mmCIF file with all atom_site columns, C-alpha atoms in Angstrom:
data_model
loop_
_atom_site.group_PDB
_atom_site.id
_atom_site.type_symbol
_atom_site.label_atom_id
_atom_site.label_alt_id
_atom_site.label_comp_id
_atom_site.label_asym_id
_atom_site.label_entity_id
_atom_site.label_seq_id
_atom_site.pdbx_PDB_ins_code
_atom_site.Cartn_x
_atom_site.Cartn_y
_atom_site.Cartn_z
_atom_site.occupancy
_atom_site.B_iso_or_equiv
_atom_site.pdbx_formal_charge
_atom_site.auth_seq_id
_atom_site.auth_comp_id
_atom_site.auth_asym_id
_atom_site.auth_atom_id
_atom_site.pdbx_PDB_model_num
ATOM 1  C CA . ASN M 1 1  ? -62.093 -31.957 -110.121 1.00 55.00 ? 1  ASN M CA 1
ATOM 2  C CA . THR M 1 2  ? -61.165 -30.134 -106.934 1.00 59.00 ? 2  THR M CA 1
ATOM 3  C CA . THR M 1 3  ? -57.556 -32.174 -104.601 1.00 61.00 ? 3  THR M CA 1
ATOM 4  C CA . GLU M 1 4  ? -58.876 -31.331 -101.060 1.00 64.00 ? 4  GLU M CA 1
ATOM 5  C CA . SER M 1 5  ? -55.246 -31.832 -98.175  1.00 68.00 ? 5  SER M CA 1
ATOM 6  C CA . THR M 1 6  ? -56.681 -33.218 -95.227  1.00 81.00 ? 6  THR M CA 1
ATOM 7  C CA . VAL M 1 7  ? -53.704 -31.988 -92.290  1.00 83.00 ? 7  VAL M CA 1
ATOM 8  C CA . THR M 1 8  ? -53.772 -33.855 -89.076  1.00 90.00 ? 8  THR M CA 1
ATOM 9  C CA . VAL M 1 9  ? -53.373 -31.709 -86.406  1.00 91.00 ? 9  VAL M CA 1
ATOM 10 C CA . GLU M 1 10 ? -52.110 -33.462 -82.736  1.00 92.00 ? 10 GLU M CA 1
ATOM 11 C CA . THR M 1 11 ? -53.765 -32.152 -80.267  1.00 92.00 ? 11 THR M CA 1
ATOM 12 C CA . LEU M 1 12 ? -53.667 -33.481 -75.772  1.00 92.00 ? 12 LEU M CA 1
ATOM 13 C CA . GLU M 1 13 ? -56.864 -35.866 -76.531  1.00 93.00 ? 13 GLU M CA 1
ATOM 14 C CA . ASP M 1 14 ? -54.032 -38.015 -78.672  1.00 91.00 ? 14 ASP M CA 1
ATOM 15 C CA . VAL M 1 15 ? -51.653 -38.618 -75.889  1.00 91.00 ? 15 VAL M CA 1
ATOM 16 C CA . PRO M 1 16 ? -52.063 -41.820 -73.472  1.00 88.00 ? 16 PRO M CA 1
ATOM 17 C CA . GLU M 1 17 ? -53.173 -40.460 -70.217  1.00 88.00 ? 17 GLU M CA 1
ATOM 18 C CA . HIS M 1 18 ? -50.182 -42.096 -68.714  1.00 84.00 ? 18 HIS M CA 1
ATOM 19 C CA . VAL M 1 19 ? -47.835 -39.666 -71.171  1.00 84.00 ? 19 VAL M CA 1
ATOM 20 C CA . LEU M 1 20 ? -49.368 -37.002 -69.216  1.00 87.00 ? 20 LEU M CA 1
ATOM 21 C CA . ARG M 1 21 ? -49.818 -38.005 -65.876  1.00 85.00 ? 21 ARG M CA 1
ATOM 22 C CA . GLY M 1 22 ? -45.615 -39.093 -66.380  1.00 83.00 ? 22 GLY M CA 1
ATOM 23 C CA . LEU M 1 23 ? -44.738 -35.237 -67.045  1.00 86.00 ? 23 LEU M CA 1
ATOM 24 C CA . PRO M 1 24 ? -42.696 -33.254 -65.042  1.00 85.00 ? 24 PRO M CA 1
ATOM 25 C CA . GLU M 1 25 ? -44.661 -30.308 -62.842  1.00 85.00 ? 25 GLU M CA 1
ATOM 26 C CA . ASP M 1 26 ? -42.913 -27.439 -65.233  1.00 89.00 ? 26 ASP M CA 1
ATOM 27 C CA . VAL M 1 27 ? -43.335 -29.596 -68.727  1.00 91.00 ? 27 VAL M CA 1
ATOM 28 C CA . ARG M 1 28 ? -46.611 -28.811 -70.163  1.00 93.00 ? 28 ARG M CA 1
ATOM 29 C CA . LEU M 1 29 ? -47.236 -29.858 -74.316  1.00 94.00 ? 29 LEU M CA 1
ATOM 30 C CA . PHE M 1 30 ? -48.533 -27.702 -76.442  1.00 94.00 ? 30 PHE M CA 1
ATOM 31 C CA . PRO M 1 31 ? -48.053 -26.938 -80.181  1.00 94.00 ? 31 PRO M CA 1
ATOM 32 C CA . SER M 1 32 ? -44.055 -27.162 -81.688  1.00 94.00 ? 32 SER M CA 1
ATOM 33 C CA . ALA M 1 33 ? -42.715 -24.469 -83.137  1.00 93.00 ? 33 ALA M CA 1
ATOM 34 C CA . VAL M 1 34 ? -41.125 -26.909 -85.491  1.00 93.00 ? 34 VAL M CA 1
ATOM 35 C CA . ASP M 1 35 ? -44.346 -28.663 -87.095  1.00 93.00 ? 35 ASP M CA 1
ATOM 36 C CA . LYS M 1 36 ? -47.752 -27.019 -86.072  1.00 90.00 ? 36 LYS M CA 1
ATOM 37 C CA . THR M 1 37 ? -49.654 -30.033 -86.282  1.00 94.00 ? 37 THR M CA 1
ATOM 38 C CA . ARG M 1 38 ? -47.706 -31.649 -84.193  1.00 94.00 ? 38 ARG M CA 1
ATOM 39 C CA . LEU M 1 39 ? -47.770 -31.286 -80.052  1.00 94.00 ? 39 LEU M CA 1
ATOM 40 C CA . GLY M 1 40 ? -44.076 -29.786 -78.734  1.00 93.00 ? 40 GLY M CA 1
ATOM 41 C CA . VAL M 1 41 ? -42.772 -30.598 -75.513  1.00 91.00 ? 41 VAL M CA 1
ATOM 42 C CA . TRP M 1 42 ? -41.859 -26.908 -73.370  1.00 94.00 ? 42 TRP M CA 1
ATOM 43 C CA . ALA M 1 43 ? -40.578 -26.331 -69.810  1.00 94.00 ? 43 ALA M CA 1
ATOM 44 C CA . THR M 1 44 ? -42.360 -23.584 -67.836  1.00 93.00 ? 44 THR M CA 1
ATOM 45 C CA . LYS M 1 45 ? -39.086 -22.638 -66.180  1.00 93.00 ? 45 LYS M CA 1
ATOM 46 C CA . SER M 1 46 ? -35.386 -23.847 -67.021  1.00 93.00 ? 46 SER M CA 1
ATOM 47 C CA . ILE M 1 47 ? -34.184 -26.581 -66.661  1.00 89.00 ? 47 ILE M CA 1
ATOM 48 C CA . LEU M 1 48 ? -30.765 -27.320 -64.848  1.00 90.00 ? 48 LEU M CA 1
ATOM 49 C CA . LYS M 1 49 ? -28.526 -29.462 -66.858  1.00 92.00 ? 49 LYS M CA 1
ATOM 50 C CA . GLY M 1 50 ? -28.049 -32.367 -66.741  1.00 89.00 ? 50 GLY M CA 1
ATOM 51 C CA . LYS M 1 51 ? -31.978 -32.944 -64.826  1.00 86.00 ? 51 LYS M CA 1
ATOM 52 C CA . LYS M 1 52 ? -33.301 -36.566 -65.532  1.00 82.00 ? 52 LYS M CA 1
ATOM 53 C CA . PHE M 1 53 ? -36.454 -37.426 -65.549  1.00 77.00 ? 53 PHE M CA 1
ATOM 54 C CA . GLY M 1 54 ? -38.340 -40.681 -65.949  1.00 72.00 ? 54 GLY M CA 1
ATOM 55 C CA . PRO M 1 55 ? -39.053 -43.601 -65.822  1.00 72.00 ? 55 PRO M CA 1
ATOM 56 C CA . PHE M 1 56 ? -39.416 -43.251 -69.936  1.00 70.00 ? 56 PHE M CA 1
ATOM 57 C CA . VAL M 1 57 ? -42.320 -44.690 -71.259  1.00 67.00 ? 57 VAL M CA 1
ATOM 58 C CA . GLY M 1 58 ? -42.653 -44.655 -75.226  1.00 74.00 ? 58 GLY M CA 1
ATOM 59 C CA . ASP M 1 59 ? -40.415 -45.927 -78.027  1.00 81.00 ? 59 ASP M CA 1
ATOM 60 C CA . LYS M 1 60 ? -37.068 -44.460 -78.640  1.00 83.00 ? 60 LYS M CA 1
ATOM 61 C CA . LYS M 1 61 ? -36.185 -43.929 -81.530  1.00 86.00 ? 61 LYS M CA 1
ATOM 62 C CA . LYS M 1 62 ? -32.913 -42.242 -83.422  1.00 87.00 ? 62 LYS M CA 1
ATOM 63 C CA . ARG M 1 63 ? -32.940 -38.690 -84.819  1.00 87.00 ? 63 ARG M CA 1
ATOM 64 C CA . SER M 1 64 ? -32.772 -39.999 -88.342  1.00 90.00 ? 64 SER M CA 1
ATOM 65 C CA . GLN M 1 65 ? -36.873 -41.057 -87.477  1.00 85.00 ? 65 GLN M CA 1
ATOM 66 C CA . VAL M 1 66 ? -38.131 -38.226 -85.659  1.00 78.00 ? 66 VAL M CA 1
#
């Protein structure tokens, strides 16, 4: 009796279309540097401190929830 672990890897197909359309021009989704099974947000060039993006669509989470 062997136990196989199934690892689900998040892909761009899992991301709602409105999220992909709402990404700023210089922001992309690629595999996370923290958790390779998840997507992370990556900038293709420096983002100036204080730069604002929006509008936010989704559920806000506390640090303890992510």
